[in-house]
Amino acid sequence: MSVEDRPDPTPADGDDEAAGPFERWVRDTIRNPEKAYKAMFYTALIFFLITTLFPLYWLLMVALSGETTQDVGLLPRGFDPGLLLEGDLTMGAEPGVFVNVFTVVPFHRYMLNSFVLALVTTAIVLLVASLAGYVFGRLQFKGKTPLLLLILVISFFPPAAFFIPLYQLFNQNITPFGLTPPELFNTPAAMFLPFSALFLPLSIFILTTFYSQIPDGLEDAARVEGTTRLGALFRVIIPLSAPGVATAGILTFIAVYNEFFFSFLMTDGGPENWAPLVEGLIAYQGQYRIRYDLMAAASIVGVLPVAILVVVAQEKIVSGLTAGALKE
């Protein structure tokens, strides 16, 4: 049977008129697949926006509803636009809760602790990962592949596996090699040291990918001018790999800023002992009552620095994560 003799799969106009709305939409989609792609894209986009933004919206409603959480719906409890005509600019909501989060407990100190811990950990991770990434990305030596696999395996270890020995070590309960370690419990070192170890593998892999793509000629030219390998790393390789360095730094900063497990167990919860942001949220829970409105408002305030950082550096994050996806 020739091509001309085959029946036309496109239904006639009369069939479309007799079909129902859904059947007509299906037939139209078969003729024009682009409509199906757009429908799937917008469905996935709406689903993503609802699942990611609705928790923040609900936190805002709980925060603006006052001390009780009863009758909290899609609008704050007691919200009435008619109150605006009576001079009530809050319209029944309680925006003052965003000020109270800093007066009931020193929440700003908890935020500062998390910010400093994230900043110090990011600096340590970038320094060590840059050296390791340079070795793995630009040098050839025996055991390179097994070492990379070992780092990959370690990166999947659960943090709980490290907690007990580290807790014993930081409280001077064990003496490795006969040496008594310094007591680090309730100090920032008890947190940024394990943070650095936990988040280092990801940065090593990101920077290894970037450093391996730098042409050897650029580094050779720098060394001909008299710089050392270390000098070429910091003067040539790292500046040319700025998206990768920025991506590794941002991902590390966000992960440490939101970390809870080690932070909760390595401090007693006091802001003066470097307790982080999550400890501040728990501080609104008293013996007889829980201030959900303050916890919700503090959660929104605490997430703002990370949200601003992601918005400002979104291009660096995307370019860094997609680098190496295409082989040229």
mmCIF file of C-alpha atoms in Angstrom:
data_model
loop_
_atom_site.group_PDB
_atom_site.id
_atom_site.type_symbol
_atom_site.label_atom_id
_atom_site.label_comp_id
_atom_site.label_asym_id
_atom_site.label_seq_id
_atom_site.Cartn_x
_atom_site.Cartn_y
_atom_site.Cartn_z
ATOM 1 C CA MET A 1 0.000 0.000 0.000
ATOM 2 C CA SER A 2 1.451 3.352 -0.990
ATOM 3 C CA VAL A 3 1.490 6.419 1.208
ATOM 4 C CA GLU A 4 -1.238 8.037 -0.842
ATOM 5 C CA ASP A 5 -3.532 5.016 -0.304
ATOM 6 C CA ARG A 6 -3.302 5.090 3.519
ATOM 7 C CA PRO A 7 -6.356 6.497 5.388
ATOM 8 C CA ASP A 8 -6.011 10.022 6.751
ATOM 9 C CA PRO A 9 -5.718 9.758 10.601
ATOM 10 C CA THR A 10 -7.052 13.313 10.967
ATOM 11 C CA PRO A 11 -10.765 13.189 11.770
ATOM 12 C CA ALA A 12 -13.154 15.053 9.515
ATOM 13 C CA ASP A 13 -14.737 18.329 10.596
ATOM 14 C CA GLY A 14 -18.077 16.589 10.994
ATOM 15 C CA ASP A 15 -16.589 14.182 13.533
ATOM 16 C CA ASP A 16 -15.241 17.124 15.602
ATOM 17 C CA GLU A 17 -18.684 18.692 15.779
ATOM 18 C CA ALA A 18 -20.219 15.441 16.993
ATOM 19 C CA ALA A 19 -17.499 14.811 19.601
ATOM 20 C CA GLY A 20 -17.543 16.122 23.173
ATOM 21 C CA PRO A 21 -15.305 18.938 24.491
ATOM 22 C CA PHE A 22 -12.678 16.620 25.955
ATOM 23 C CA GLU A 23 -12.536 14.489 22.792
ATOM 24 C CA ARG A 24 -12.144 17.590 20.642
ATOM 25 C CA TRP A 25 -9.328 18.807 22.935
ATOM 26 C CA VAL A 26 -7.562 15.436 22.616
ATOM 27 C CA ARG A 27 -7.882 15.472 18.815
ATOM 28 C CA ASP A 28 -6.638 19.049 18.668
ATOM 29 C CA THR A 29 -3.704 18.125 20.894
ATOM 30 C CA ILE A 30 -2.759 15.240 18.596
ATOM 31 C CA ARG A 31 -2.711 17.636 15.652
ATOM 32 C CA ASN A 32 -0.701 20.223 17.615
ATOM 33 C CA PRO A 33 1.529 18.571 20.312
ATOM 34 C CA GLU A 34 2.857 21.968 21.407
ATOM 35 C CA LYS A 35 -0.419 22.545 23.245
ATOM 36 C CA ALA A 36 0.106 19.358 25.258
ATOM 37 C CA TYR A 37 3.644 20.434 26.173
ATOM 38 C CA LYS A 38 2.397 23.848 27.330
ATOM 39 C CA ALA A 39 -0.425 22.247 29.343
ATOM 40 C CA MET A 40 2.020 19.902 31.103
ATOM 41 C CA PHE A 41 4.446 22.776 31.763
ATOM 42 C CA TYR A 42 1.826 25.045 33.319
ATOM 43 C CA THR A 43 0.387 22.135 35.353
ATOM 44 C CA ALA A 44 3.825 21.339 36.771
ATOM 45 C CA LEU A 45 4.535 25.047 37.380
ATOM 46 C CA ILE A 46 1.278 25.584 39.270
ATOM 47 C CA PHE A 47 1.842 22.438 41.328
ATOM 48 C CA PHE A 48 5.391 23.571 42.177
ATOM 49 C CA LEU A 49 4.306 27.083 43.159
ATOM 50 C CA ILE A 50 1.477 25.809 45.359
ATOM 51 C CA THR A 51 3.593 23.221 47.175
ATOM 52 C CA THR A 52 6.498 25.613 47.753
ATOM 53 C CA LEU A 53 4.785 28.920 48.441
ATOM 54 C CA PHE A 54 1.693 27.780 50.346
ATOM 55 C CA PRO A 55 3.663 26.862 53.518
ATOM 56 C CA LEU A 56 5.104 30.390 53.597
ATOM 57 C CA TYR A 57 1.619 31.859 53.047
ATOM 58 C CA TRP A 58 0.233 29.712 55.872
ATOM 59 C CA LEU A 59 3.062 30.828 58.191
ATOM 60 C CA LEU A 60 2.179 34.441 57.399
ATOM 61 C CA MET A 61 -1.496 33.835 58.226
ATOM 62 C CA VAL A 62 -0.599 32.119 61.528
ATOM 63 C CA ALA A 63 1.769 34.968 62.428
ATOM 64 C CA LEU A 64 -0.840 37.655 61.738
ATOM 65 C CA SER A 65 -3.584 35.816 63.641
ATOM 66 C CA GLY A 66 -2.291 36.552 67.109
ATOM 67 C CA GLU A 67 -1.528 34.278 70.008
ATOM 68 C CA THR A 68 -4.216 31.681 69.355
ATOM 69 C CA THR A 69 -4.176 29.425 66.318
ATOM 70 C CA GLN A 70 -7.907 28.722 66.290
ATOM 71 C CA ASP A 71 -9.964 29.816 63.276
ATOM 72 C CA VAL A 72 -6.877 30.444 61.149
ATOM 73 C CA GLY A 73 -7.854 30.021 57.525
ATOM 74 C CA LEU A 74 -6.797 31.569 54.255
ATOM 75 C CA LEU A 75 -7.009 34.958 55.986
ATOM 76 C CA PRO A 76 -5.734 35.973 59.446
ATOM 77 C CA ARG A 77 -8.121 35.486 62.343
ATOM 78 C CA GLY A 78 -10.111 38.659 62.876
ATOM 79 C CA PHE A 79 -9.196 40.131 59.481
ATOM 80 C CA ASP A 80 -11.888 42.574 58.356
ATOM 81 C CA PRO A 81 -11.288 45.034 55.479
ATOM 82 C CA GLY A 82 -14.166 47.154 56.820
ATOM 83 C CA LEU A 83 -11.973 48.177 59.759
ATOM 84 C CA LEU A 84 -9.877 50.221 57.330
ATOM 85 C CA LEU A 85 -12.733 52.711 57.070
ATOM 86 C CA GLU A 86 -12.614 53.052 60.852
ATOM 87 C CA GLY A 87 -8.935 53.963 60.765
ATOM 88 C CA ASP A 88 -7.531 50.540 61.642
ATOM 89 C CA LEU A 89 -4.677 50.135 59.155
ATOM 90 C CA THR A 90 -4.005 46.566 60.317
ATOM 91 C CA MET A 91 -7.610 45.531 59.431
ATOM 92 C CA GLY A 92 -7.747 43.240 62.456
ATOM 93 C CA ALA A 93 -4.416 41.502 61.810
ATOM 94 C CA GLU A 94 -1.505 41.695 64.224
ATOM 95 C CA PRO A 95 1.648 42.719 62.296
ATOM 96 C CA GLY A 96 3.319 43.721 65.557
ATOM 97 C CA VAL A 97 4.299 40.076 65.991
ATOM 98 C CA PHE A 98 7.259 40.707 63.667
ATOM 99 C CA VAL A 99 8.622 43.156 66.248
ATOM 100 C CA ASN A 100 7.796 40.944 69.224
ATOM 101 C CA VAL A 101 9.984 38.106 67.883
ATOM 102 C CA PHE A 102 13.004 40.253 68.798
ATOM 103 C CA THR A 103 11.714 41.336 72.225
ATOM 104 C CA VAL A 104 10.421 38.040 73.656
ATOM 105 C CA VAL A 105 13.732 36.272 72.951
ATOM 106 C CA PRO A 106 16.975 37.677 71.453
ATOM 107 C CA PHE A 107 16.156 36.235 68.054
ATOM 108 C CA HIS A 108 18.616 38.615 66.342
ATOM 109 C CA ARG A 109 21.428 36.964 68.320
ATOM 110 C CA TYR A 110 20.349 33.512 67.121
ATOM 111 C CA MET A 111 20.318 34.792 63.522
ATOM 112 C CA LEU A 112 23.759 36.320 63.990
ATOM 113 C CA ASN A 113 25.077 33.019 65.362
ATOM 114 C CA SER A 114 23.793 31.105 62.326
ATOM 115 C CA PHE A 115 25.175 33.755 59.974
ATOM 116 C CA VAL A 116 28.651 33.643 61.546
ATOM 117 C CA LEU A 117 28.708 29.834 61.645
ATOM 118 C CA ALA A 118 27.664 29.659 57.985
ATOM 119 C CA LEU A 119 30.231 32.284 56.986
ATOM 120 C CA VAL A 120 33.154 30.616 58.794
ATOM 121 C CA THR A 121 32.205 27.167 57.514
ATOM 122 C CA THR A 122 31.912 28.474 53.954
ATOM 123 C CA ALA A 123 35.382 30.040 54.152
ATOM 124 C CA ILE A 124 36.921 26.797 55.445
ATOM 125 C CA VAL A 125 35.112 24.658 52.876
ATOM 126 C CA LEU A 126 36.081 26.902 49.948
ATOM 127 C CA LEU A 127 39.739 27.008 51.013
ATOM 128 C CA VAL A 128 40.085 23.236 51.439
ATOM 129 C CA ALA A 129 37.852 22.369 48.474
ATOM 130 C CA SER A 130 39.836 24.722 46.201
ATOM 131 C CA LEU A 131 43.081 22.921 47.034
ATOM 132 C CA ALA A 132 41.473 19.486 46.698
ATOM 133 C CA GLY A 133 39.632 20.457 43.521
ATOM 134 C CA TYR A 134 42.877 21.689 41.990
ATOM 135 C CA VAL A 135 44.615 18.391 42.769
ATOM 136 C CA PHE A 136 41.782 16.229 41.475
ATOM 137 C CA GLY A 137 40.936 18.430 38.512
ATOM 138 C CA ARG A 138 44.354 19.328 37.121
ATOM 139 C CA LEU A 139 46.884 16.752 38.314
ATOM 140 C CA GLN A 140 47.316 13.113 37.337
ATOM 141 C CA PHE A 141 48.432 10.695 40.065
ATOM 142 C CA LYS A 142 47.895 7.114 41.125
ATOM 143 C CA GLY A 143 44.810 6.463 43.212
ATOM 144 C CA LYS A 144 42.954 9.531 41.931
ATOM 145 C CA THR A 145 39.763 7.666 40.996
ATOM 146 C CA PRO A 146 39.599 5.569 44.222
ATOM 147 C CA LEU A 147 40.086 8.719 46.299
ATOM 148 C CA LEU A 148 37.239 10.470 44.479
ATOM 149 C CA LEU A 149 35.037 7.429 45.032
ATOM 150 C CA LEU A 150 35.985 7.420 48.731
ATOM 151 C CA ILE A 151 34.975 11.084 49.044
ATOM 152 C CA LEU A 152 31.715 10.285 47.264
ATOM 153 C CA VAL A 153 30.993 7.424 49.677
ATOM 154 C CA ILE A 154 31.784 9.551 52.731
ATOM 155 C CA SER A 155 29.444 12.261 51.484
ATOM 156 C CA PHE A 156 26.534 9.816 51.815
ATOM 157 C CA PHE A 157 27.264 8.898 55.445
ATOM 158 C CA PRO A 158 24.422 9.987 57.756
ATOM 159 C CA PRO A 159 25.450 12.812 60.130
ATOM 160 C CA ALA A 160 24.188 10.745 63.081
ATOM 161 C CA ALA A 161 27.045 8.296 62.501
ATOM 162 C CA PHE A 162 29.564 10.993 63.493
ATOM 163 C CA PHE A 163 27.701 12.485 66.414
ATOM 164 C CA ILE A 164 28.577 10.157 69.321
ATOM 165 C CA PRO A 165 32.372 10.089 68.765
ATOM 166 C CA LEU A 166 32.429 13.842 68.131
ATOM 167 C CA TYR A 167 30.320 14.526 71.223
ATOM 168 C CA GLN A 168 32.684 12.417 73.326
ATOM 169 C CA LEU A 169 35.693 14.127 71.773
ATOM 170 C CA PHE A 170 34.406 17.666 72.228
ATOM 171 C CA ASN A 171 33.582 16.955 75.906
ATOM 172 C CA GLN A 172 37.031 15.489 76.642
ATOM 173 C CA ASN A 173 35.608 12.032 77.359
ATOM 174 C CA ILE A 174 38.144 10.308 75.108
ATOM 175 C CA THR A 175 41.865 10.933 74.693
ATOM 176 C CA PRO A 176 43.001 9.995 71.180
ATOM 177 C CA PHE A 177 46.696 9.007 71.082
ATOM 178 C CA GLY A 178 46.929 9.864 74.780
ATOM 179 C CA LEU A 179 46.201 13.541 74.115
ATOM 180 C CA THR A 180 43.389 15.443 75.811
ATOM 181 C CA PRO A 181 41.464 17.494 73.239
ATOM 182 C CA PRO A 182 40.170 20.977 74.055
ATOM 183 C CA GLU A 183 36.603 21.156 75.374
ATOM 184 C CA LEU A 184 34.602 22.497 72.447
ATOM 185 C CA PHE A 185 31.011 21.939 73.641
ATOM 186 C CA ASN A 186 29.072 25.229 73.554
ATOM 187 C CA THR A 187 31.682 26.800 71.296
ATOM 188 C CA PRO A 188 31.396 27.622 67.581
ATOM 189 C CA ALA A 189 34.192 25.139 66.813
ATOM 190 C CA ALA A 190 31.911 22.271 67.902
ATOM 191 C CA MET A 191 29.693 23.130 64.947
ATOM 192 C CA PHE A 192 31.750 24.539 62.094
ATOM 193 C CA LEU A 193 34.290 21.695 62.302
ATOM 194 C CA PRO A 194 31.731 18.911 61.620
ATOM 195 C CA PHE A 195 29.861 21.213 59.204
ATOM 196 C CA SER A 196 33.037 21.654 57.186
ATOM 197 C CA ALA A 197 33.576 17.892 57.004
ATOM 198 C CA LEU A 198 29.974 17.203 56.038
ATOM 199 C CA PHE A 199 29.665 19.788 53.283
ATOM 200 C CA LEU A 200 33.192 19.524 51.900
ATOM 201 C CA PRO A 201 32.630 16.592 49.448
ATOM 202 C CA LEU A 202 29.981 18.428 47.404
ATOM 203 C CA SER A 203 32.225 21.481 47.016
ATOM 204 C CA ILE A 204 35.178 19.294 46.016
ATOM 205 C CA PHE A 205 33.170 17.702 43.216
ATOM 206 C CA ILE A 206 31.843 21.067 41.989
ATOM 207 C CA LEU A 207 35.284 22.709 41.954
ATOM 208 C CA THR A 208 36.972 19.643 40.457
ATOM 209 C CA THR A 209 34.618 19.923 37.481
ATOM 210 C CA PHE A 210 35.352 23.616 36.996
ATOM 211 C CA TYR A 211 39.109 23.459 37.486
ATOM 212 C CA SER A 212 39.478 20.568 35.028
ATOM 213 C CA GLN A 213 37.926 22.728 32.276
ATOM 214 C CA ILE A 214 40.533 25.521 32.515
ATOM 215 C CA PRO A 215 43.024 25.230 29.593
ATOM 216 C CA ASP A 216 46.519 24.219 30.685
ATOM 217 C CA GLY A 217 48.013 27.057 28.621
ATOM 218 C CA LEU A 218 46.619 29.708 30.944
ATOM 219 C CA GLU A 219 48.195 28.142 34.005
ATOM 220 C CA ASP A 220 51.455 27.510 32.148
ATOM 221 C CA ALA A 221 51.587 31.173 31.100
ATOM 222 C CA ALA A 222 51.157 32.254 34.718
ATOM 223 C CA ARG A 223 53.927 29.936 35.849
ATOM 224 C CA VAL A 224 56.233 31.206 33.104
ATOM 225 C CA GLU A 225 55.693 34.686 34.561
ATOM 226 C CA GLY A 226 57.125 33.383 37.829
ATOM 227 C CA THR A 227 54.159 32.372 39.970
ATOM 228 C CA THR A 228 53.960 29.051 41.787
ATOM 229 C CA ARG A 229 51.268 26.402 41.432
ATOM 230 C CA LEU A 230 49.529 27.803 44.508
ATOM 231 C CA GLY A 231 49.812 31.317 43.104
ATOM 232 C CA ALA A 232 48.377 30.161 39.756
ATOM 233 C CA LEU A 233 45.476 28.554 41.629
ATOM 234 C CA PHE A 234 44.462 31.739 43.442
ATOM 235 C CA ARG A 235 45.392 34.211 40.668
ATOM 236 C CA VAL A 236 44.225 32.348 37.552
ATOM 237 C CA ILE A 237 42.255 29.168 38.209
ATOM 238 C CA ILE A 238 39.854 30.422 40.915
ATOM 239 C CA PRO A 239 39.001 33.751 39.170
ATOM 240 C CA LEU A 240 38.243 31.872 35.940
ATOM 241 C CA SER A 241 36.062 29.414 37.905
ATOM 242 C CA ALA A 242 34.073 32.108 39.690
ATOM 243 C CA PRO A 243 30.629 30.519 38.952
ATOM 244 C CA GLY A 244 31.766 27.212 40.453
ATOM 245 C CA VAL A 245 33.307 28.848 43.522
ATOM 246 C CA ALA A 246 30.189 30.964 44.013
ATOM 247 C CA THR A 247 27.915 27.937 43.649
ATOM 248 C CA ALA A 248 29.894 25.855 46.146
ATOM 249 C CA GLY A 249 29.991 28.750 48.594
ATOM 250 C CA ILE A 250 26.279 29.569 48.326
ATOM 251 C CA LEU A 251 25.149 25.959 48.681
ATOM 252 C CA THR A 252 27.400 25.493 51.724
ATOM 253 C CA PHE A 253 26.215 28.739 53.312
ATOM 254 C CA ILE A 254 22.531 27.863 52.883
ATOM 255 C CA ALA A 255 22.980 24.306 54.190
ATOM 256 C CA VAL A 256 24.851 25.446 57.307
ATOM 257 C CA TYR A 257 22.485 28.363 57.949
ATOM 258 C CA ASN A 258 19.559 25.902 58.049
ATOM 259 C CA GLU A 259 21.379 23.081 59.857
ATOM 260 C CA PHE A 260 19.683 21.718 62.984
ATOM 261 C CA PHE A 261 21.007 18.289 64.050
ATOM 262 C CA PHE A 262 24.557 19.122 65.174
ATOM 263 C CA SER A 263 23.584 22.625 66.273
ATOM 264 C CA PHE A 264 20.883 21.310 68.610
ATOM 265 C CA LEU A 265 23.139 18.685 70.209
ATOM 266 C CA MET A 266 26.413 20.609 70.421
ATOM 267 C CA THR A 267 25.030 23.555 72.436
ATOM 268 C CA ASP A 268 22.755 24.004 75.448
ATOM 269 C CA GLY A 269 20.442 26.316 73.477
ATOM 270 C CA GLY A 270 21.656 29.633 74.878
ATOM 271 C CA PRO A 271 22.287 32.451 72.405
ATOM 272 C CA GLU A 272 25.493 33.341 74.271
ATOM 273 C CA ASN A 273 26.751 29.796 73.540
ATOM 274 C CA TRP A 274 26.379 30.131 69.774
ATOM 275 C CA ALA A 275 23.026 28.385 69.549
ATOM 276 C CA PRO A 276 21.781 28.850 65.968
ATOM 277 C CA LEU A 277 18.571 30.021 64.367
ATOM 278 C CA VAL A 278 16.530 26.852 64.941
ATOM 279 C CA GLU A 279 17.225 27.032 68.679
ATOM 280 C CA GLY A 280 15.714 30.510 68.603
ATOM 281 C CA LEU A 281 12.504 29.126 67.111
ATOM 282 C CA ILE A 282 12.269 26.507 69.846
ATOM 283 C CA ALA A 283 12.772 29.204 72.486
ATOM 284 C CA TYR A 284 9.192 30.430 71.889
ATOM 285 C CA GLN A 285 7.932 27.142 73.322
ATOM 286 C CA GLY A 286 7.333 27.619 77.039
ATOM 287 C CA GLN A 287 6.434 25.142 79.750
ATOM 288 C CA TYR A 288 2.699 25.803 79.587
ATOM 289 C CA ARG A 289 2.074 27.334 76.186
ATOM 290 C CA ILE A 290 3.544 27.567 72.711
ATOM 291 C CA ARG A 291 3.550 30.898 70.859
ATOM 292 C CA TYR A 292 2.855 29.620 67.369
ATOM 293 C CA ASP A 293 2.407 33.155 66.063
ATOM 294 C CA LEU A 294 5.919 34.119 67.211
ATOM 295 C CA MET A 295 7.363 30.881 65.848
ATOM 296 C CA ALA A 296 5.699 31.509 62.469
ATOM 297 C CA ALA A 297 6.863 35.126 62.332
ATOM 298 C CA ALA A 298 10.396 34.142 63.358
ATOM 299 C CA SER A 299 10.459 31.454 60.666
ATOM 300 C CA ILE A 300 9.610 34.040 58.008
ATOM 301 C CA VAL A 301 12.184 36.509 59.341
ATOM 302 C CA GLY A 302 14.834 33.790 59.575
ATOM 303 C CA VAL A 303 14.377 32.606 56.020
ATOM 304 C CA LEU A 304 14.621 36.094 54.501
ATOM 305 C CA PRO A 305 18.470 36.267 54.354
ATOM 306 C CA VAL A 306 18.631 32.936 52.519
ATOM 307 C CA ALA A 307 15.815 33.916 50.151
ATOM 308 C CA ILE A 308 17.562 37.199 49.308
ATOM 309 C CA LEU A 309 20.853 35.356 48.768
ATOM 310 C CA VAL A 310 19.227 32.867 46.385
ATOM 311 C CA VAL A 311 17.475 35.600 44.403
ATOM 312 C CA VAL A 312 20.679 37.644 44.054
ATOM 313 C CA ALA A 313 22.884 34.676 43.141
ATOM 314 C CA GLN A 314 20.413 32.538 41.166
ATOM 315 C CA GLU A 315 22.343 32.918 37.901
ATOM 316 C CA LYS A 316 25.592 31.781 39.556
ATOM 317 C CA ILE A 317 23.852 28.769 41.130
ATOM 318 C CA VAL A 318 22.255 27.651 37.857
ATOM 319 C CA SER A 319 25.413 28.131 35.800
ATOM 320 C CA GLY A 320 27.483 26.351 38.433
ATOM 321 C CA LEU A 321 25.174 23.343 38.731
ATOM 322 C CA THR A 322 24.775 22.938 34.960
ATOM 323 C CA ALA A 323 28.479 23.331 34.133
ATOM 324 C CA GLY A 324 29.828 20.209 32.532
ATOM 325 C CA ALA A 325 26.386 19.024 31.439
ATOM 326 C CA LEU A 326 27.446 19.498 27.789
ATOM 327 C CA LYS A 327 30.674 18.074 26.452
ATOM 328 C CA GLU A 328 32.285 20.400 23.909
#
